Amino acid sequence: MERNIKSYIFIIAIAITVYELNLWPPRLKTPPLVLMLIYQAVMGMIITNAAYVVVWERIDYMCCLLCFYCAAGIQELNEYLGLDFINDVANWLESECACDMLSTLVSIIILLWLLVATDTTCHIVRFTTWLSEKIQQLMQYKRRVHFRPENQVSYCVLQNIPPPRRRNTDRS
């Protein structure tokens, strides 16, 4: 099965969970930082690939089966009740688009659930508020550009910083 956006969303969710875990056994002496980073990267790749093969492919298959069984049930209900407008829904559920939409929705739900479970959302909110405060502080400074005659250098003066003073080179 090829990887697409829905599987990458699931892989990101698993990678966030693996990042929150301490993969090194606590009884062993911790190695140097470089070896620890290499170990965690390799273990993270192994775990995410295993989660993709073992978990995500089954979830994707179940989403497609759910769409097909719902379409068959709607068609039987349509034949029993004689309603023609439900037939369009059943035809859409049999399409590949419905299967892709359902599995994408499931992967987004898993991502959000794991973000909340690992408290990553709190870190993201803290980072975005910190970043917005820094951007607002930078936006408070107004830049003015002064162009001097040709013999003087042009420079940019920030609001709270005075222009550089010229040294007095006259020693008379």
mmCIF file of C-alpha atoms in Angstrom:
data_model
loop_
_atom_site.group_PDB
_atom_site.id
_atom_site.type_symbol
_atom_site.label_atom_id
_atom_site.label_comp_id
_atom_site.label_asym_id
_atom_site.label_seq_id
_atom_site.Cartn_x
_atom_site.Cartn_y
_atom_site.Cartn_z
ATOM 1 C CA MET A 1 0.000 0.000 0.000
ATOM 2 C CA GLU A 2 1.465 3.374 -0.963
ATOM 3 C CA ARG A 3 1.903 6.126 1.575
ATOM 4 C CA ASN A 4 -0.239 9.222 1.239
ATOM 5 C CA ILE A 5 -1.292 12.194 3.355
ATOM 6 C CA LYS A 6 -3.538 10.170 5.645
ATOM 7 C CA SER A 7 -0.777 7.698 6.457
ATOM 8 C CA TYR A 8 1.704 10.531 7.020
ATOM 9 C CA ILE A 9 -0.695 12.151 9.499
ATOM 10 C CA PHE A 10 -0.827 8.845 11.379
ATOM 11 C CA ILE A 11 2.973 8.514 11.255
ATOM 12 C CA ILE A 12 3.341 12.031 12.685
ATOM 13 C CA ALA A 13 1.016 11.066 15.535
ATOM 14 C CA ILE A 14 3.091 7.962 16.294
ATOM 15 C CA ALA A 15 6.345 9.935 16.024
ATOM 16 C CA ILE A 16 5.061 12.487 18.548
ATOM 17 C CA THR A 17 4.206 9.672 20.933
ATOM 18 C CA VAL A 18 7.627 8.050 20.462
ATOM 19 C CA TYR A 19 9.317 11.423 21.024
ATOM 20 C CA GLU A 20 7.600 11.752 24.404
ATOM 21 C CA LEU A 21 8.839 8.316 25.526
ATOM 22 C CA ASN A 22 12.248 7.532 26.950
ATOM 23 C CA LEU A 23 13.390 4.654 24.748
ATOM 24 C CA TRP A 24 16.650 3.970 26.575
ATOM 25 C CA PRO A 25 16.380 1.277 29.285
ATOM 26 C CA PRO A 26 16.665 2.984 32.695
ATOM 27 C CA ARG A 27 18.908 0.264 34.184
ATOM 28 C CA LEU A 28 21.670 0.873 31.662
ATOM 29 C CA LYS A 29 24.177 3.694 31.854
ATOM 30 C CA THR A 30 23.193 6.535 29.520
ATOM 31 C CA PRO A 31 25.543 6.887 26.548
ATOM 32 C CA PRO A 32 26.916 10.177 25.194
ATOM 33 C CA LEU A 33 24.400 12.567 23.657
ATOM 34 C CA VAL A 34 25.315 11.808 20.033
ATOM 35 C CA LEU A 35 24.865 8.068 20.493
ATOM 36 C CA MET A 36 21.613 8.645 22.370
ATOM 37 C CA LEU A 37 20.252 10.783 19.501
ATOM 38 C CA ILE A 38 21.248 8.150 16.939
ATOM 39 C CA TYR A 39 19.653 5.410 19.053
ATOM 40 C CA GLN A 40 16.422 7.373 19.470
ATOM 41 C CA ALA A 41 16.274 8.192 15.747
ATOM 42 C CA VAL A 42 16.758 4.549 14.738
ATOM 43 C CA MET A 43 14.251 3.288 17.307
ATOM 44 C CA GLY A 44 11.777 5.981 16.252
ATOM 45 C CA MET A 45 12.041 4.910 12.613
ATOM 46 C CA ILE A 46 11.593 1.244 13.500
ATOM 47 C CA ILE A 47 8.577 1.944 15.710
ATOM 48 C CA THR A 48 6.867 4.259 13.203
ATOM 49 C CA ASN A 49 7.383 1.797 10.342
ATOM 50 C CA ALA A 50 6.057 -1.051 12.460
ATOM 51 C CA ALA A 51 3.058 1.052 13.509
ATOM 52 C CA TYR A 52 2.384 1.882 9.868
ATOM 53 C CA VAL A 53 2.469 -1.754 8.772
ATOM 54 C CA VAL A 54 0.751 -3.312 11.766
ATOM 55 C CA VAL A 55 -1.759 -0.621 12.732
ATOM 56 C CA TRP A 56 -2.392 1.891 9.957
ATOM 57 C CA GLU A 57 -2.856 -0.546 7.074
ATOM 58 C CA ARG A 58 -5.473 -2.396 9.135
ATOM 59 C CA ILE A 59 -7.259 0.838 10.062
ATOM 60 C CA ASP A 60 -7.305 1.944 6.420
ATOM 61 C CA TYR A 61 -8.656 -1.445 5.330
ATOM 62 C CA MET A 62 -11.370 -1.319 8.018
ATOM 63 C CA CYS A 63 -12.403 2.186 6.923
ATOM 64 C CA CYS A 64 -12.859 0.958 3.349
ATOM 65 C CA LEU A 65 -14.819 -2.079 4.543
ATOM 66 C CA LEU A 66 -17.013 0.164 6.678
ATOM 67 C CA CYS A 67 -17.802 2.352 3.665
ATOM 68 C CA PHE A 68 -18.662 -0.640 1.465
ATOM 69 C CA TYR A 69 -20.831 -2.312 4.114
ATOM 70 C CA CYS A 70 -22.654 0.962 4.818
ATOM 71 C CA ALA A 71 -23.276 1.375 1.086
ATOM 72 C CA ALA A 72 -24.654 -2.171 0.847
ATOM 73 C CA GLY A 73 -26.876 -1.586 3.868
ATOM 74 C CA ILE A 74 -28.180 1.682 2.438
ATOM 75 C CA GLN A 75 -28.942 -0.008 -0.886
ATOM 76 C CA GLU A 76 -30.880 -2.785 0.877
ATOM 77 C CA LEU A 77 -32.770 -0.172 2.880
ATOM 78 C CA ASN A 78 -33.457 1.694 -0.344
ATOM 79 C CA GLU A 79 -34.878 -1.447 -1.983
ATOM 80 C CA TYR A 80 -37.021 -2.191 1.070
ATOM 81 C CA LEU A 81 -38.409 1.334 1.524
ATOM 82 C CA GLY A 82 -38.381 2.374 -2.121
ATOM 83 C CA LEU A 83 -36.551 5.667 -1.559
ATOM 84 C CA ASP A 84 -34.577 6.863 -4.567
ATOM 85 C CA PHE A 85 -32.708 9.788 -3.031
ATOM 86 C CA ILE A 86 -30.629 7.551 -0.730
ATOM 87 C CA ASN A 87 -29.190 5.774 -3.769
ATOM 88 C CA ASP A 88 -26.808 8.680 -4.437
ATOM 89 C CA VAL A 89 -25.376 8.392 -0.923
ATOM 90 C CA ALA A 90 -24.858 4.650 -1.386
ATOM 91 C CA ASN A 91 -23.130 5.195 -4.730
ATOM 92 C CA TRP A 92 -20.860 7.810 -3.175
ATOM 93 C CA LEU A 93 -20.011 5.507 -0.250
ATOM 94 C CA GLU A 94 -18.921 2.816 -2.702
ATOM 95 C CA SER A 95 -16.475 5.201 -4.358
ATOM 96 C CA GLU A 96 -12.831 5.447 -3.384
ATOM 97 C CA CYS A 97 -13.322 9.081 -2.407
ATOM 98 C CA ALA A 98 -15.489 8.132 0.579
ATOM 99 C CA CYS A 99 -12.948 5.568 1.739
ATOM 100 C CA ASP A 100 -10.142 8.137 1.495
ATOM 101 C CA MET A 101 -12.180 10.762 3.311
ATOM 102 C CA LEU A 102 -13.063 8.401 6.150
ATOM 103 C CA SER A 103 -9.503 7.175 6.640
ATOM 104 C CA THR A 104 -8.185 10.767 6.509
ATOM 105 C CA LEU A 105 -10.715 11.756 9.151
ATOM 106 C CA VAL A 106 -9.692 8.803 11.325
ATOM 107 C CA SER A 107 -6.001 9.713 11.002
ATOM 108 C CA ILE A 108 -6.724 13.332 11.983
ATOM 109 C CA ILE A 109 -8.739 12.141 14.994
ATOM 110 C CA ILE A 110 -5.860 9.862 16.043
ATOM 111 C CA LEU A 111 -3.388 12.738 15.633
ATOM 112 C CA LEU A 112 -5.491 15.102 17.749
ATOM 113 C CA TRP A 113 -6.077 12.433 20.379
ATOM 114 C CA LEU A 114 -2.356 11.692 20.690
ATOM 115 C CA LEU A 115 -1.517 15.407 20.753
ATOM 116 C CA VAL A 116 -3.841 15.879 23.705
ATOM 117 C CA ALA A 117 -2.670 12.656 25.373
ATOM 118 C CA THR A 118 0.995 13.707 25.253
ATOM 119 C CA ASP A 119 0.376 17.357 26.256
ATOM 120 C CA THR A 120 1.988 18.486 23.020
ATOM 121 C CA THR A 121 -0.844 20.929 22.442
ATOM 122 C CA CYS A 122 0.173 22.802 25.595
ATOM 123 C CA HIS A 123 3.723 23.137 24.266
ATOM 124 C CA ILE A 124 2.450 24.272 20.862
ATOM 125 C CA VAL A 125 0.190 26.892 22.461
ATOM 126 C CA ARG A 126 3.035 28.155 24.661
ATOM 127 C CA PHE A 127 5.368 28.382 21.668
ATOM 128 C CA THR A 128 2.838 30.230 19.513
ATOM 129 C CA THR A 129 2.064 32.741 22.278
ATOM 130 C CA TRP A 130 5.786 33.298 22.858
ATOM 131 C CA LEU A 131 6.348 33.739 19.131
ATOM 132 C CA SER A 132 3.453 36.180 18.767
ATOM 133 C CA GLU A 133 4.778 38.243 21.699
ATOM 134 C CA LYS A 134 8.216 38.425 20.080
ATOM 135 C CA ILE A 135 6.702 39.445 16.755
ATOM 136 C CA GLN A 136 4.672 42.179 18.462
ATOM 137 C CA GLN A 137 7.813 43.456 20.182
ATOM 138 C CA LEU A 138 9.625 43.592 16.857
ATOM 139 C CA MET A 139 6.704 45.367 15.206
ATOM 140 C CA GLN A 140 6.827 48.146 17.823
ATOM 141 C CA TYR A 141 10.149 49.371 16.486
ATOM 142 C CA LYS A 142 9.656 51.794 13.614
ATOM 143 C CA ARG A 143 12.409 52.069 11.084
ATOM 144 C CA ARG A 144 13.326 55.338 9.502
ATOM 145 C CA VAL A 145 15.833 55.537 6.708
ATOM 146 C CA HIS A 146 17.801 58.747 6.361
ATOM 147 C CA PHE A 147 19.626 59.439 3.146
ATOM 148 C CA ARG A 148 22.647 61.668 3.599
ATOM 149 C CA PRO A 149 24.632 63.526 0.970
ATOM 150 C CA GLU A 150 27.150 61.556 -1.033
ATOM 151 C CA ASN A 151 30.054 62.148 1.307
ATOM 152 C CA GLN A 152 28.181 60.636 4.271
ATOM 153 C CA VAL A 153 27.049 57.044 4.707
ATOM 154 C CA SER A 154 23.313 56.304 4.777
ATOM 155 C CA TYR A 155 22.136 54.407 7.818
ATOM 156 C CA CYS A 156 18.992 53.155 9.409
ATOM 157 C CA VAL A 157 17.983 54.494 12.811
ATOM 158 C CA LEU A 158 15.724 52.545 15.098
ATOM 159 C CA GLN A 159 13.328 54.509 17.245
ATOM 160 C CA ASN A 160 15.095 54.121 20.586
ATOM 161 C CA ILE A 161 18.675 54.036 19.338
ATOM 162 C CA PRO A 162 20.465 57.327 18.585
ATOM 163 C CA PRO A 163 22.450 57.648 15.353
ATOM 164 C CA PRO A 164 26.184 56.973 15.591
ATOM 165 C CA ARG A 165 28.224 60.047 16.527
ATOM 166 C CA ARG A 166 30.922 61.232 14.218
ATOM 167 C CA ARG A 167 34.346 61.391 15.716
ATOM 168 C CA ASN A 168 36.010 64.692 15.750
ATOM 169 C CA THR A 169 39.075 64.202 13.589
ATOM 170 C CA ASP A 170 40.165 67.844 13.749
ATOM 171 C CA ARG A 171 43.153 68.029 16.066
ATOM 172 C CA SER A 172 43.904 71.660 15.747
#
